[in-house]
PDB file of C-alpha atoms in Angstrom:
ATOM      1  CA  UNK A  10     -22.353  10.063  22.425  1.00 49.00           C
ATOM      2  CA  UNK A  11     -23.315   7.277  20.032  1.00 54.00           C
ATOM      3  CA  UNK A  12     -22.555   3.748  21.135  1.00 57.00           C
ATOM      4  CA  UNK A  13     -21.294   1.161  18.678  1.00 62.00           C
ATOM      5  CA  UNK A  14     -22.037  -2.537  18.767  1.00 63.00           C
ATOM      6  CA  UNK A  15     -19.233  -4.529  17.071  1.00 65.00           C
ATOM      7  CA  UNK A  16     -20.159  -5.038  13.426  1.00 62.00           C
ATOM      8  CA  UNK A  17     -22.805  -2.284  13.411  1.00 62.00           C
ATOM      9  CA  UNK A  18     -22.645   1.398  12.573  1.00 59.00           C
ATOM     10  CA  UNK A  19     -24.110   3.974  14.975  1.00 58.00           C
ATOM     11  CA  UNK A  20     -27.501   5.494  14.118  1.00 58.00           C
ATOM     12  CA  UNK A  21     -25.736   8.644  12.949  1.00 61.00           C
ATOM     13  CA  UNK A  22     -22.697   7.211  11.222  1.00 62.00           C
ATOM     14  CA  UNK A  23     -21.269  10.654  10.419  1.00 61.00           C
ATOM     15  CA  UNK A  24     -21.036  11.783  14.046  1.00 68.00           C
ATOM     16  CA  UNK A  25     -18.122  11.549  16.455  1.00 86.00           C
ATOM     17  CA  UNK A  26     -15.420  10.525  13.983  1.00 90.00           C
ATOM     18  CA  UNK A  27     -11.792  11.129  14.891  1.00 90.00           C
ATOM     19  CA  UNK A  28      -8.772  11.381  12.594  1.00 91.00           C
ATOM     20  CA  UNK A  29      -6.313   8.524  13.094  1.00 91.00           C
ATOM     21  CA  UNK A  30      -3.118   7.262  11.457  1.00 93.00           C
ATOM     22  CA  UNK A  31      -3.193   3.448  11.549  1.00 90.00           C
ATOM     23  CA  UNK A  32       0.092   1.622  11.079  1.00 90.00           C
ATOM     24  CA  UNK A  33      -1.658  -0.844   8.749  1.00 86.00           C
ATOM     25  CA  UNK A  34      -4.888  -0.870   6.756  1.00 89.00           C
ATOM     26  CA  UNK A  35      -5.952  -4.513   6.902  1.00 84.00           C
ATOM     27  CA  UNK A  36      -9.586  -3.596   7.471  1.00 87.00           C
ATOM     28  CA  UNK A  37     -10.970  -7.113   7.087  1.00 87.00           C
ATOM     29  CA  UNK A  38      -9.713  -9.133   4.115  1.00 92.00           C
ATOM     30  CA  UNK A  39      -9.515 -12.895   3.462  1.00 95.00           C
ATOM     31  CA  UNK A  40      -6.367 -14.801   4.329  1.00 96.00           C
ATOM     32  CA  UNK A  41      -4.851 -16.904   1.557  1.00 98.00           C
ATOM     33  CA  UNK A  42      -1.954 -19.328   1.496  1.00 98.00           C
ATOM     34  CA  UNK A  43       0.120 -19.025  -1.675  1.00 98.00           C
ATOM     35  CA  UNK A  44       2.102 -22.022  -2.859  1.00 98.00           C
ATOM     36  CA  UNK A  45       4.837 -21.295  -5.402  1.00 98.00           C
ATOM     37  CA  UNK A  46       7.853 -23.126  -6.821  1.00 98.00           C
ATOM     38  CA  UNK A  47      11.399 -22.453  -5.614  1.00 97.00           C
ATOM     39  CA  UNK A  48      14.440 -22.445  -7.904  1.00 96.00           C
ATOM     40  CA  UNK A  49      15.448 -25.959  -6.845  1.00 96.00           C
ATOM     41  CA  UNK A  50      12.007 -27.442  -7.565  1.00 96.00           C
ATOM     42  CA  UNK A  51      10.849 -27.457  -3.943  1.00 96.00           C
ATOM     43  CA  UNK A  52       7.818 -25.415  -2.939  1.00 97.00           C
ATOM     44  CA  UNK A  53       7.179 -22.371  -0.773  1.00 97.00           C
ATOM     45  CA  UNK A  54       4.003 -21.692   1.203  1.00 98.00           C
ATOM     46  CA  UNK A  55       3.252 -18.168   2.387  1.00 97.00           C
ATOM     47  CA  UNK A  56       0.296 -16.514   4.129  1.00 96.00           C
ATOM     48  CA  UNK A  57      -0.972 -13.158   2.915  1.00 94.00           C
ATOM     49  CA  UNK A  58      -4.132 -11.069   3.176  1.00 92.00           C
ATOM     50  CA  UNK A  59      -4.026  -8.670   0.243  1.00 94.00           C
ATOM     51  CA  UNK A  60      -6.148 -10.458  -2.338  1.00 95.00           C
ATOM     52  CA  UNK A  61      -9.286  -9.606  -4.291  1.00 94.00           C
ATOM     53  CA  UNK A  62     -11.071 -10.976  -7.327  1.00 96.00           C
ATOM     54  CA  UNK A  63     -11.902  -9.501 -10.723  1.00 95.00           C
ATOM     55  CA  UNK A  64     -13.849 -12.169 -12.562  1.00 95.00           C
ATOM     56  CA  UNK A  65     -11.378 -15.008 -13.105  1.00 97.00           C
ATOM     57  CA  UNK A  66      -8.397 -12.871 -12.077  1.00 98.00           C
ATOM     58  CA  UNK A  67      -7.158 -12.677  -8.498  1.00 98.00           C
ATOM     59  CA  UNK A  68      -5.114  -9.562  -7.700  1.00 98.00           C
ATOM     60  CA  UNK A  69      -2.467 -10.190  -5.047  1.00 98.00           C
ATOM     61  CA  UNK A  70      -0.150  -7.880  -3.152  1.00 96.00           C
ATOM     62  CA  UNK A  71       3.072  -9.515  -1.918  1.00 95.00           C
ATOM     63  CA  UNK A  72       6.197  -8.120  -0.279  1.00 92.00           C
ATOM     64  CA  UNK A  73       8.842  -7.388  -2.879  1.00 92.00           C
ATOM     65  CA  UNK A  74      11.668  -9.112  -0.982  1.00 89.00           C
ATOM     66  CA  UNK A  75       9.830 -12.304   0.004  1.00 91.00           C
ATOM     67  CA  UNK A  76      10.319 -15.738  -1.497  1.00 95.00           C
ATOM     68  CA  UNK A  77       6.860 -15.642  -3.102  1.00 96.00           C
ATOM     69  CA  UNK A  78       7.755 -12.505  -5.048  1.00 95.00           C
ATOM     70  CA  UNK A  79      11.130 -14.001  -5.976  1.00 95.00           C
ATOM     71  CA  UNK A  80       9.436 -17.141  -7.287  1.00 97.00           C
ATOM     72  CA  UNK A  81       6.639 -15.460  -9.247  1.00 97.00           C
ATOM     73  CA  UNK A  82       9.042 -13.227 -11.164  1.00 96.00           C
ATOM     74  CA  UNK A  83      10.434 -16.262 -12.995  1.00 96.00           C
ATOM     75  CA  UNK A  84       8.005 -19.117 -12.252  1.00 98.00           C
ATOM     76  CA  UNK A  85       4.457 -17.765 -12.616  1.00 98.00           C
ATOM     77  CA  UNK A  86       2.490 -20.844 -11.565  1.00 98.00           C
ATOM     78  CA  UNK A  87       0.852 -20.768  -8.126  1.00 98.00           C
ATOM     79  CA  UNK A  88      -2.041 -22.022  -6.048  1.00 98.00           C
ATOM     80  CA  UNK A  89      -4.245 -19.636  -4.069  1.00 98.00           C
ATOM     81  CA  UNK A  90      -5.488 -21.654  -1.096  1.00 98.00           C
ATOM     82  CA  UNK A  91      -8.254 -20.245   1.127  1.00 98.00           C
ATOM     83  CA  UNK A  92      -8.316 -21.615   4.688  1.00 97.00           C
ATOM     84  CA  UNK A  93     -11.372 -21.820   6.916  1.00 97.00           C
ATOM     85  CA  UNK A  94     -11.561 -19.832  10.180  1.00 95.00           C
ATOM     86  CA  UNK A  95     -10.680 -22.893  12.270  1.00 95.00           C
ATOM     87  CA  UNK A  96      -7.351 -23.126  10.450  1.00 96.00           C
ATOM     88  CA  UNK A  97      -6.007 -19.847  11.785  1.00 95.00           C
ATOM     89  CA  UNK A  98      -3.429 -21.591  14.052  1.00 95.00           C
ATOM     90  CA  UNK A  99      -1.771 -23.139  10.979  1.00 96.00           C
ATOM     91  CA  UNK A 100      -1.695 -19.729   9.297  1.00 95.00           C
ATOM     92  CA  UNK A 101      -0.121 -18.215  12.393  1.00 94.00           C
ATOM     93  CA  UNK A 102       2.498 -20.984  12.429  1.00 95.00           C
ATOM     94  CA  UNK A 103       3.546 -19.790   8.972  1.00 96.00           C
ATOM     95  CA  UNK A 104       3.476 -16.085   9.803  1.00 91.00           C
ATOM     96  CA  UNK A 105       7.011 -15.774  11.300  1.00 91.00           C
ATOM     97  CA  UNK A 106       8.642 -18.013   8.670  1.00 93.00           C
ATOM     98  CA  UNK A 107      10.374 -17.043   5.460  1.00 92.00           C
ATOM     99  CA  UNK A 108      11.543 -19.097   2.508  1.00 91.00           C
ATOM    100  CA  UNK A 109      14.444 -16.699   1.839  1.00 85.00           C
ATOM    101  CA  UNK A 110      17.938 -17.724   2.914  1.00 87.00           C
ATOM    102  CA  UNK A 111      19.526 -15.552   4.138  1.00 88.00           C
ATOM    103  CA  UNK A 112      16.568 -13.881   5.845  1.00 85.00           C
ATOM    104  CA  UNK A 113      15.879 -10.454   4.242  1.00 81.00           C
ATOM    105  CA  UNK A 114      17.178  -7.530   6.275  1.00 80.00           C
ATOM    106  CA  UNK A 115      13.749  -6.116   7.097  1.00 76.00           C
ATOM    107  CA  UNK A 116      12.649  -9.510   8.489  1.00 81.00           C
ATOM    108  CA  UNK A 117      15.659 -10.220  10.686  1.00 80.00           C
ATOM    109  CA  UNK A 118      14.920 -10.512  14.375  1.00 83.00           C
ATOM    110  CA  UNK A 119      11.267 -11.502  13.917  1.00 84.00           C
ATOM    111  CA  UNK A 120      11.431 -14.170  11.210  1.00 88.00           C
ATOM    112  CA  UNK A 121      13.387 -17.365  10.642  1.00 90.00           C
ATOM    113  CA  UNK A 122      14.174 -19.377   7.539  1.00 92.00           C
ATOM    114  CA  UNK A 123      12.125 -22.548   7.049  1.00 91.00           C
ATOM    115  CA  UNK A 124      12.596 -24.816   4.054  1.00 93.00           C
ATOM    116  CA  UNK A 125       9.551 -27.076   4.535  1.00 96.00           C
ATOM    117  CA  UNK A 126       6.697 -24.748   5.420  1.00 96.00           C
ATOM    118  CA  UNK A 127       3.994 -27.349   4.818  1.00 97.00           C
ATOM    119  CA  UNK A 128       5.450 -29.529   7.571  1.00 97.00           C
ATOM    120  CA  UNK A 129       6.065 -26.548   9.849  1.00 96.00           C
ATOM    121  CA  UNK A 130       2.366 -25.627   9.701  1.00 97.00           C
ATOM    122  CA  UNK A 131       1.118 -29.222   9.914  1.00 97.00           C
ATOM    123  CA  UNK A 132      -0.386 -29.009   6.425  1.00 98.00           C
ATOM    124  CA  UNK A 133      -0.358 -31.591   3.645  1.00 98.00           C
ATOM    125  CA  UNK A 134       0.610 -30.797   0.037  1.00 98.00           C
ATOM    126  CA  UNK A 135      -1.759 -32.205  -2.570  1.00 98.00           C
ATOM    127  CA  UNK A 136      -0.798 -32.440  -6.278  1.00 98.00           C
ATOM    128  CA  UNK A 137      -2.307 -29.843  -8.571  1.00 98.00           C
ATOM    129  CA  UNK A 138      -3.691 -30.714 -11.998  1.00 98.00           C
ATOM    130  CA  UNK A 139      -2.551 -27.799 -14.185  1.00 98.00           C
ATOM    131  CA  UNK A 140       0.328 -26.161 -12.298  1.00 98.00           C
ATOM    132  CA  UNK A 141       3.456 -27.440 -10.553  1.00 98.00           C
ATOM    133  CA  UNK A 142       2.977 -25.965  -7.034  1.00 98.00           C
ATOM    134  CA  UNK A 143       0.819 -28.187  -4.822  1.00 98.00           C
ATOM    135  CA  UNK A 144      -2.502 -27.351  -3.244  1.00 98.00           C
ATOM    136  CA  UNK A 145      -3.027 -27.262   0.526  1.00 98.00           C
ATOM    137  CA  UNK A 146      -5.156 -30.352   1.090  1.00 98.00           C
ATOM    138  CA  UNK A 147      -6.851 -28.991   4.208  1.00 98.00           C
ATOM    139  CA  UNK A 148      -8.077 -25.750   2.608  1.00 98.00           C
ATOM    140  CA  UNK A 149     -11.752 -25.862   1.502  1.00 98.00           C
ATOM    141  CA  UNK A 150     -11.063 -23.725  -1.582  1.00 98.00           C
ATOM    142  CA  UNK A 151      -8.009 -24.088  -3.821  1.00 98.00           C
ATOM    143  CA  UNK A 152      -7.425 -22.015  -6.964  1.00 98.00           C
ATOM    144  CA  UNK A 153      -4.798 -23.154  -9.436  1.00 98.00           C
ATOM    145  CA  UNK A 154      -3.533 -20.065 -11.236  1.00 98.00           C
ATOM    146  CA  UNK A 155      -0.826 -18.477 -13.352  1.00 98.00           C
ATOM    147  CA  UNK A 156       0.558 -14.996 -12.807  1.00 98.00           C
ATOM    148  CA  UNK A 157      -0.184 -13.086 -16.016  1.00 98.00           C
ATOM    149  CA  UNK A 158       1.350  -9.795 -14.832  1.00 97.00           C
ATOM    150  CA  UNK A 159       3.809  -9.053 -12.032  1.00 97.00           C
ATOM    151  CA  UNK A 160       4.766  -5.440 -11.403  1.00 96.00           C
ATOM    152  CA  UNK A 161       5.860  -3.174  -8.521  1.00 95.00           C
ATOM    153  CA  UNK A 162       3.324  -1.011  -6.723  1.00 95.00           C
ATOM    154  CA  UNK A 163       3.723   2.774  -6.454  1.00 93.00           C
ATOM    155  CA  UNK A 164       5.654   2.511  -3.171  1.00 91.00           C
ATOM    156  CA  UNK A 165       8.175   0.006  -4.494  1.00 91.00           C
ATOM    157  CA  UNK A 166       7.719  -2.171  -1.416  1.00 90.00           C
ATOM    158  CA  UNK A 167       5.239  -4.623  -2.913  1.00 94.00           C
ATOM    159  CA  UNK A 168       4.525  -6.517  -6.091  1.00 96.00           C
ATOM    160  CA  UNK A 169       1.068  -6.428  -7.632  1.00 97.00           C
ATOM    161  CA  UNK A 170       0.341  -9.853  -9.107  1.00 98.00           C
ATOM    162  CA  UNK A 171      -2.555 -10.435 -11.505  1.00 98.00           C
ATOM    163  CA  UNK A 172      -3.173 -14.174 -11.398  1.00 98.00           C
ATOM    164  CA  UNK A 173      -5.476 -15.856 -13.905  1.00 98.00           C
ATOM    165  CA  UNK A 174      -7.407 -18.709 -12.282  1.00 98.00           C
ATOM    166  CA  UNK A 175      -7.186 -21.940 -14.275  1.00 98.00           C
ATOM    167  CA  UNK A 176      -9.101 -24.387 -12.071  1.00 98.00           C
ATOM    168  CA  UNK A 177     -11.071 -24.201  -8.815  1.00 98.00           C
ATOM    169  CA  UNK A 178     -11.227 -27.078  -6.345  1.00 98.00           C
ATOM    170  CA  UNK A 179     -13.866 -26.965  -3.585  1.00 98.00           C
ATOM    171  CA  UNK A 180     -14.746 -29.156  -0.650  1.00 98.00           C
ATOM    172  CA  UNK A 181     -18.115 -30.670  -1.723  1.00 97.00           C
ATOM    173  CA  UNK A 182     -19.600 -29.693   1.635  1.00 97.00           C
ATOM    174  CA  UNK A 183     -19.453 -26.014   0.647  1.00 97.00           C
ATOM    175  CA  UNK A 184     -20.955 -26.449  -2.846  1.00 97.00           C
ATOM    176  CA  UNK A 185     -24.672 -26.097  -3.571  1.00 95.00           C
ATOM    177  CA  UNK A 186     -25.693 -29.594  -4.651  1.00 94.00           C
ATOM    178  CA  UNK A 187     -26.122 -29.969  -8.393  1.00 93.00           C
ATOM    179  CA  UNK A 188     -24.635 -26.534  -9.188  1.00 95.00           C
ATOM    180  CA  UNK A 189     -21.306 -24.793  -9.745  1.00 95.00           C
ATOM    181  CA  UNK A 190     -21.961 -22.395  -6.845  1.00 95.00           C
ATOM    182  CA  UNK A 191     -20.184 -22.115  -3.535  1.00 96.00           C
ATOM    183  CA  UNK A 192     -22.840 -22.087  -0.810  1.00 96.00           C
ATOM    184  CA  UNK A 193     -22.341 -18.871   1.195  1.00 93.00           C
ATOM    185  CA  UNK A 194     -24.251 -20.405   4.092  1.00 92.00           C
ATOM    186  CA  UNK A 195     -21.649 -23.176   4.341  1.00 95.00           C
ATOM    187  CA  UNK A 196     -18.450 -21.349   3.395  1.00 95.00           C
ATOM    188  CA  UNK A 197     -16.718 -18.837   5.626  1.00 95.00           C
ATOM    189  CA  UNK A 198     -13.293 -17.419   4.783  1.00 96.00           C
ATOM    190  CA  UNK A 199     -10.694 -16.702   7.419  1.00 95.00           C
ATOM    191  CA  UNK A 200     -10.636 -12.904   7.773  1.00 95.00           C
ATOM    192  CA  UNK A 201      -7.576 -10.851   8.751  1.00 94.00           C
ATOM    193  CA  UNK A 202      -8.982  -7.822  10.590  1.00 92.00           C
ATOM    194  CA  UNK A 203      -6.285  -5.365  11.725  1.00 91.00           C
ATOM    195  CA  UNK A 204      -3.947  -8.304  12.469  1.00 90.00           C
ATOM    196  CA  UNK A 205      -6.592 -10.329  14.289  1.00 93.00           C
ATOM    197  CA  UNK A 206      -8.269 -13.463  12.893  1.00 94.00           C
ATOM    198  CA  UNK A 207     -12.056 -13.685  12.454  1.00 94.00           C
ATOM    199  CA  UNK A 208     -14.690 -15.714  10.635  1.00 94.00           C
ATOM    200  CA  UNK A 209     -17.966 -14.431   9.224  1.00 90.00           C
ATOM    201  CA  UNK A 210     -21.036 -13.727  11.328  1.00 86.00           C
ATOM    202  CA  UNK A 211     -24.650 -14.570  10.419  1.00 80.00           C
ATOM    203  CA  UNK A 212     -25.925 -13.581   6.977  1.00 75.00           C
ATOM    204  CA  UNK A 213     -27.368 -10.069   6.806  1.00 72.00           C
ATOM    205  CA  UNK A 214     -28.792 -10.251   3.291  1.00 77.00           C
ATOM    206  CA  UNK A 215     -27.754 -10.882  -0.294  1.00 70.00           C
ATOM    207  CA  UNK A 216     -27.097  -8.919  -3.469  1.00 73.00           C
ATOM    208  CA  UNK A 217     -29.760  -8.779  -6.177  1.00 61.00           C
ATOM    209  CA  UNK A 218     -27.130 -10.390  -8.430  1.00 69.00           C
ATOM    210  CA  UNK A 219     -26.701 -13.461  -6.215  1.00 73.00           C
ATOM    211  CA  UNK A 220     -27.451 -16.785  -7.882  1.00 76.00           C
ATOM    212  CA  UNK A 221     -27.391 -18.865  -4.697  1.00 75.00           C
ATOM    213  CA  UNK A 222     -30.039 -17.659  -2.157  1.00 57.00           C
ATOM    214  CA  UNK A 223     -32.805 -20.006  -3.335  1.00 53.00           C
ATOM    215  CA  UNK A 224     -30.516 -23.022  -3.697  1.00 45.00           C
ATOM    216  CA  UNK A 225     -28.671 -22.407  -0.444  1.00 44.00           C
ATOM    217  CA  UNK A 226     -31.734 -22.142   1.798  1.00 43.00           C
TER     218      UNK A 226
END
């Protein structure tokens, strides 16, 4: 029987697999906090972990009945805030909250309505420059964006949002000095791994396309 050290594949990675049916497939993706504008001009803040980048477009998957989805259908401006691993308690404070009132049926019993989610999570809103929703001041990376396309996924339970990034704000401590590059040795996203929170481990190597190894060492 092959043994498996966490984070490493066994010597024979094809051996000893079993067929499973996981309830979720969050196999290690970054957590983001999405700030959007409510109908009354106040702002919603929601955690999610279905996000990935295509150039200057961030593709997001959000629940179809949540306040974020409701907002983005008619008010496409948003901020994609990326917290650091140490900020997971604030993310978890947001997890059982919803900006919908009344609480959607599928969330009743486990969620409660909260109007001021920034305060509930102990986070500070910071004015954006190009969009109305605020940034999360404590997050090391903040992406002002506008939803260019919002459409249902094949299951009908989620919205697929294609958000065009307009401006990126970064904590200077995670930027390679004198460049436009985020330093991967200094920046670690908060990772949502099968509903558990993790940070990154030590660097294993870099892609031949990387522009930062020489500057970051």
